[in-house]
Structure formats: structure tokens, C-alpha cells
């Protein structure tokens, strides 16, 4: 079975540009999470979707960040405009049947560099 | 807020040695998870624990859910080079989907 798929794996952009990160969760999972990982802050939960509905976006740092989940197999995280401090690795994770919803399965991540 | 203390921060060991790491919390959790992360990859789930006192193995890995529900440990027996990576614990409290993460234990195997 395919795991969580993220694209792109690497993104280098200039400050002020729009960045869109994409995620395909594991088929059948009904929960999706976006995380950001940095050396300084570790793994931070940005937003959580359940059945395609955003449940908790309290971790989204600013209005520059937005996330959508138009259907059960696709989600995007958008940063507009991007800033150098947004540089980090962004992970998407999903959970759901048949295992417990606490068991989150991570994608390979998107390494974002904002110059 | 809830915090997890994971120790040690790093370990330098010889191939073949056993490894032990643990996480403690001031709060009660109903689930403990152990993940491994290798460079350039996302965390991979190793073991999930759901009951206090539960002891679960996955190959050479063994993890336990503490009786107090405030701690968990992970043991790796007879370490091999591919065990290198960062190991994270994560806990989930009642009725809360959010994982609370430890800071990680970096495992390095001396050549």
C-alpha cells in the first residue's frame, strides 16, 4: 500500500512568493495533519482535518498560512507571501481505520527554503 | 501545557550494545507512540501502546507503557548500524487527538 505522498520534496523560493505544498493521505484514512519541523521548535502541529473538515487550526502561525482539503484524498498547505522564517520541513500525516486514530503515519516531507 | 521529557538527548554506542531511552510526563496519557526518523525522511511509527503496563515488541525493539500512565520506555537490543536515527516518543491524552512530542533521542553507532 502506498503511504502518505507529499509533493514537492524540495522547494526553494524567494521571499514574497506563494508556495503550495501538496499531500495525498493513505487511502481510507479520515484524519489529516500538517506539521512543521525545525531544529529550534521540533515538530509543531499546524492544522488538523477530520473527514475533510478543519477541526483545529490554532497552530497555523499567521494569516499567511492556509490549508484546504477539498476531498478525502488531497490536501494543500499554502503560504502567501512566504518569508525566510518559514523555511522548515513540512510534514503531512494521516490516521484512521483500521488502526486507531492516534496512530499517525507521516509522509516524507517537503523541505522548504525561502531566500 | 503538557510536556514530555525524553532522555537521553543523544547516545553514542557500539554496534551490538543494547539501548534504552524513556519519556516522562507530568500528565496522564492514554496512548504512547514511538517513532524513528532518519535524515531526509518523515517519522516512522515503530510501536503503539494503549494500556498501562502494556509491553510490546517489534523485532529487536520493545516498548512499555508505564503503570502510572505518565511514562514509557523503548529498548533496542543488539543494535545494528541501521538503527541510527532520531527516536521520538509521543503521547496522547484522553479525548484529544493531538500528539505531544518528546524532543527526541539521537542514536549514533560508533564505527
Short mmCIF file of C-alpha atoms in Angstrom, two decimals:
data_model
loop_
_atom_site.label_atom_id
_atom_site.label_comp_id
_atom_site.label_asym_id
_atom_site.label_seq_id
_atom_site.Cartn_x
_atom_site.Cartn_y
_atom_site.Cartn_z
CA UNK A 1 0.00 0.00 0.00
CA UNK A 2 1.21 3.48 -0.74
CA UNK A 3 1.97 5.63 2.25
CA UNK A 4 1.33 9.34 2.58
CA UNK A 5 2.52 11.13 -0.54
CA UNK A 6 3.83 14.69 -0.47
CA UNK A 7 4.99 16.97 -3.22
CA UNK A 8 7.26 18.60 -3.93
CA UNK A 9 10.04 17.03 -1.84
CA UNK A 10 12.09 20.20 -2.04
CA UNK A 11 11.07 23.77 -2.73
CA UNK A 12 13.33 26.78 -2.98
CA UNK A 13 11.63 30.12 -3.45
CA UNK A 14 12.19 33.79 -2.92
CA UNK A 15 10.66 35.87 -0.20
CA UNK A 16 7.21 37.11 -1.16
CA UNK A 17 6.40 34.24 -3.47
CA UNK A 18 3.43 31.93 -3.00
CA UNK A 19 4.21 28.35 -2.01
CA UNK A 20 1.81 25.42 -2.26
CA UNK A 21 2.55 22.08 -0.63
CA UNK A 22 0.51 19.03 -1.51
CA UNK A 23 -0.47 15.88 0.32
CA UNK A 24 -2.26 12.66 -0.52
CA UNK A 25 -3.19 10.75 2.64
CA UNK A 26 -3.34 6.99 2.96
CA UNK A 27 -6.49 5.69 1.30
CA UNK A 28 -9.26 5.14 3.86
CA UNK A 29 -7.79 7.43 6.49
CA UNK A 30 -10.18 10.13 7.64
CA UNK A 31 -7.83 12.38 9.61
CA UNK A 32 -5.08 14.54 8.15
CA UNK A 33 -2.47 16.62 9.92
CA UNK A 34 0.02 19.23 8.72
CA UNK A 35 3.19 19.66 10.78
CA UNK A 36 6.24 21.88 10.58
CA UNK A 37 9.64 20.72 11.85
CA UNK A 38 12.60 22.94 12.69
CA UNK A 39 15.69 22.39 14.77
CA UNK A 40 14.65 25.07 17.21
CA UNK A 41 11.00 24.12 17.73
CA UNK A 42 10.82 20.45 16.80
CA UNK A 43 7.54 19.16 15.38
CA UNK A 44 4.66 21.62 15.53
CA UNK A 45 1.09 20.78 14.59
CA UNK A 46 -0.26 23.40 12.20
CA UNK A 47 -3.75 22.14 11.38
CA UNK A 48 -5.89 19.03 11.73
CA UNK A 49 -8.68 17.88 9.40
CA UNK A 50 -11.26 15.21 10.17
CA UNK A 51 -13.47 13.96 7.34
CA UNK A 52 -12.16 16.84 5.19
CA UNK A 53 -13.26 19.48 7.72
CA UNK A 54 -10.68 21.65 9.53
CA UNK A 55 -11.07 20.91 13.23
CA UNK A 56 -8.19 22.81 14.77
CA UNK A 57 -6.08 25.42 13.02
CA UNK A 58 -4.74 27.04 16.17
CA UNK A 59 -1.22 26.05 15.19
CA UNK A 60 -1.25 27.99 11.94
CA UNK A 61 1.29 30.72 12.63
CA UNK A 62 -0.24 33.57 10.68
CA UNK A 63 -2.85 34.51 8.14
CA UNK A 64 -0.22 33.94 5.51
CA UNK A 65 -0.79 30.24 6.05
CA UNK A 66 -3.89 28.49 4.76
CA UNK A 67 -4.85 24.85 4.27
CA UNK A 68 -7.59 23.14 2.35
CA UNK A 69 -8.87 19.62 1.98
CA UNK A 70 -11.28 19.55 -0.96
CA UNK A 71 -11.71 15.78 -0.82
CA UNK A 72 -10.61 12.74 1.15
CA UNK A 73 -7.55 12.15 -0.99
CA UNK A 74 -5.98 15.57 -1.29
CA UNK A 75 -4.89 18.48 0.86
CA UNK A 76 -2.84 21.62 0.29
CA UNK A 77 -0.93 23.95 2.56
CA UNK A 78 -0.35 27.38 1.10
CA UNK A 79 1.95 30.16 2.27
CA UNK A 80 1.37 33.55 0.72
CA UNK A 81 3.53 35.57 0.87
CA UNK A 82 6.43 33.39 2.01
CA UNK A 83 9.15 34.68 4.36
CA UNK A 84 12.62 33.34 5.19
CA UNK A 85 11.44 32.31 8.67
CA UNK A 86 9.02 29.89 7.01
CA UNK A 87 11.98 27.74 5.98
CA UNK A 88 11.43 24.32 7.52
CA UNK A 89 10.39 20.78 6.69
CA UNK A 90 6.63 20.44 6.35
CA UNK A 91 5.07 17.06 7.00
CA UNK A 92 1.66 15.71 6.25
CA UNK A 93 0.35 12.79 8.31
CA UNK A 94 -2.84 10.78 8.21
CA UNK A 95 -4.64 8.41 10.54
CA UNK A 96 -7.79 6.33 10.57
CA UNK A 97 -9.20 2.84 10.09
CA UNK A 98 -8.26 0.09 10.50
CA UNK A 99 -5.78 1.21 13.16
CA UNK A 100 -6.59 3.72 15.88
CA UNK A 101 -6.88 7.38 15.07
CA UNK A 102 -3.97 8.11 17.39
CA UNK A 103 -1.54 6.32 15.10
CA UNK A 104 -0.39 8.95 12.65
CA UNK A 105 1.53 7.96 9.53
CA UNK A 106 3.84 10.57 8.09
CA UNK A 107 4.81 11.45 4.57
CA UNK A 108 8.43 12.08 3.54
CA UNK A 109 8.07 15.83 3.98
CA UNK A 110 8.68 18.91 1.88
CA UNK A 111 11.85 20.81 2.64
CA UNK A 112 11.07 24.49 2.07
CA UNK A 113 13.77 27.11 1.73
CA UNK A 114 12.72 30.73 1.42
CA UNK A 115 15.54 33.01 0.33
CA UNK B 1 0.71 22.91 28.76
CA UNK B 2 1.58 19.27 28.51
CA UNK B 3 5.23 18.44 28.07
CA UNK B 4 7.22 15.29 27.56
CA UNK B 5 10.73 14.89 28.87
CA UNK B 6 12.67 12.48 26.69
CA UNK B 7 16.09 11.22 27.66
CA UNK B 8 18.83 10.84 26.87
CA UNK B 9 19.18 13.57 24.25
CA UNK B 10 21.77 11.52 22.39
CA UNK B 11 23.52 8.19 22.68
CA UNK B 12 26.88 7.07 21.32
CA UNK B 13 27.08 3.30 21.40
CA UNK B 14 29.00 0.40 19.93
CA UNK B 15 27.33 -1.93 17.49
CA UNK B 16 25.82 -4.84 19.38
CA UNK B 17 25.02 -2.89 22.53
CA UNK B 18 21.55 -2.61 23.97
CA UNK B 19 19.88 0.80 24.04
CA UNK B 20 17.34 2.24 26.43
CA UNK B 21 15.51 5.56 26.29
CA UNK B 22 12.48 6.91 28.08
CA UNK B 23 9.86 9.61 28.22
CA UNK B 24 8.14 11.05 31.25
CA UNK B 25 5.26 13.43 31.63
CA UNK B 26 3.53 15.35 34.37
CA UNK B 27 0.21 14.42 32.76
CA UNK B 28 -1.54 11.12 32.17
CA UNK B 29 -1.68 9.78 28.64
CA UNK B 30 -3.92 7.06 27.23
CA UNK B 31 -1.64 6.31 24.30
CA UNK B 32 2.11 6.24 23.88
CA UNK B 33 3.74 6.08 20.47
CA UNK B 34 7.36 5.59 19.48
CA UNK B 35 8.65 6.88 16.14
CA UNK B 36 12.01 6.77 14.36
CA UNK B 37 13.15 9.48 11.97
CA UNK B 38 16.04 9.12 9.55
CA UNK B 39 17.66 12.05 7.73
CA UNK B 40 15.51 13.42 4.96
CA UNK B 41 12.50 11.31 5.88
CA UNK B 42 9.36 11.59 7.95
CA UNK B 43 8.90 9.90 11.32
CA UNK B 44 8.03 6.22 11.03
CA UNK B 45 5.78 4.63 13.63
CA UNK B 46 7.54 1.80 15.46
CA UNK B 47 5.26 0.83 18.33
CA UNK B 48 1.89 1.98 19.69
CA UNK B 49 0.87 1.35 23.31
CA UNK B 50 -2.69 1.68 24.60
CA UNK B 51 -2.82 0.09 28.06
CA UNK B 52 -0.99 0.88 31.27
CA UNK B 53 1.62 -1.80 31.88
CA UNK B 54 1.50 -2.98 28.26
CA UNK B 55 4.76 -4.38 26.94
CA UNK B 56 5.01 -4.63 23.15
CA UNK B 57 7.79 -5.84 20.90
CA UNK B 58 8.60 -5.17 17.28
CA UNK B 59 11.61 -7.26 16.35
CA UNK B 60 14.54 -6.10 18.45
CA UNK B 61 12.50 -3.19 19.79
CA UNK B 62 10.49 -3.38 23.00
CA UNK B 63 8.40 -0.61 24.47
CA UNK B 64 6.38 -0.35 27.67
CA UNK B 65 3.51 1.83 28.79
CA UNK B 66 4.25 2.81 32.40
CA UNK B 67 1.86 1.76 35.15
CA UNK B 68 1.34 5.37 36.21
CA UNK B 69 0.46 6.25 32.58
CA UNK B 70 2.97 9.09 32.84
CA UNK B 71 5.96 7.37 31.30
CA UNK B 72 7.14 4.98 28.64
CA UNK B 73 10.42 3.46 27.61
CA UNK B 74 11.90 1.98 24.46
CA UNK B 75 14.63 -0.64 24.39
CA UNK B 76 16.63 -1.74 21.37
CA UNK B 77 18.57 -4.96 21.75
CA UNK B 78 21.79 -5.80 19.92
CA UNK B 79 21.98 -2.54 17.98
CA UNK B 80 22.99 -2.58 14.33
CA UNK B 81 24.11 0.26 12.03
CA UNK B 82 20.64 0.75 10.53
CA UNK B 83 19.28 1.64 13.98
CA UNK B 84 20.92 5.05 13.63
CA UNK B 85 18.41 7.89 13.66
CA UNK B 86 16.34 10.03 15.98
CA UNK B 87 13.76 8.30 18.14
CA UNK B 88 10.73 10.26 19.29
CA UNK B 89 8.12 9.44 21.86
CA UNK B 90 4.65 10.91 21.56
CA UNK B 91 1.72 10.80 23.92
CA UNK B 92 -1.99 11.34 23.53
CA UNK B 93 -4.25 12.35 26.40
CA UNK B 94 -7.89 11.41 26.78
CA UNK B 95 -10.28 12.72 24.13
CA UNK B 96 -7.54 14.65 22.42
CA UNK B 97 -6.22 13.72 19.00
CA UNK B 98 -3.11 15.86 19.38
CA UNK B 99 0.25 14.14 19.79
CA UNK B 100 2.54 15.65 22.41
CA UNK B 101 6.11 15.04 21.27
CA UNK B 102 9.33 14.41 23.09
CA UNK B 103 12.44 16.25 21.88
CA UNK B 104 13.97 13.06 20.51
CA UNK B 105 16.91 10.80 21.27
CA UNK B 106 19.63 10.78 18.64
CA UNK B 107 21.23 7.36 18.34
CA UNK B 108 24.74 7.20 16.91
CA UNK B 109 26.67 3.97 16.50
CA UNK B 110 30.43 4.20 16.71
CA UNK B 111 32.24 2.60 13.79
#
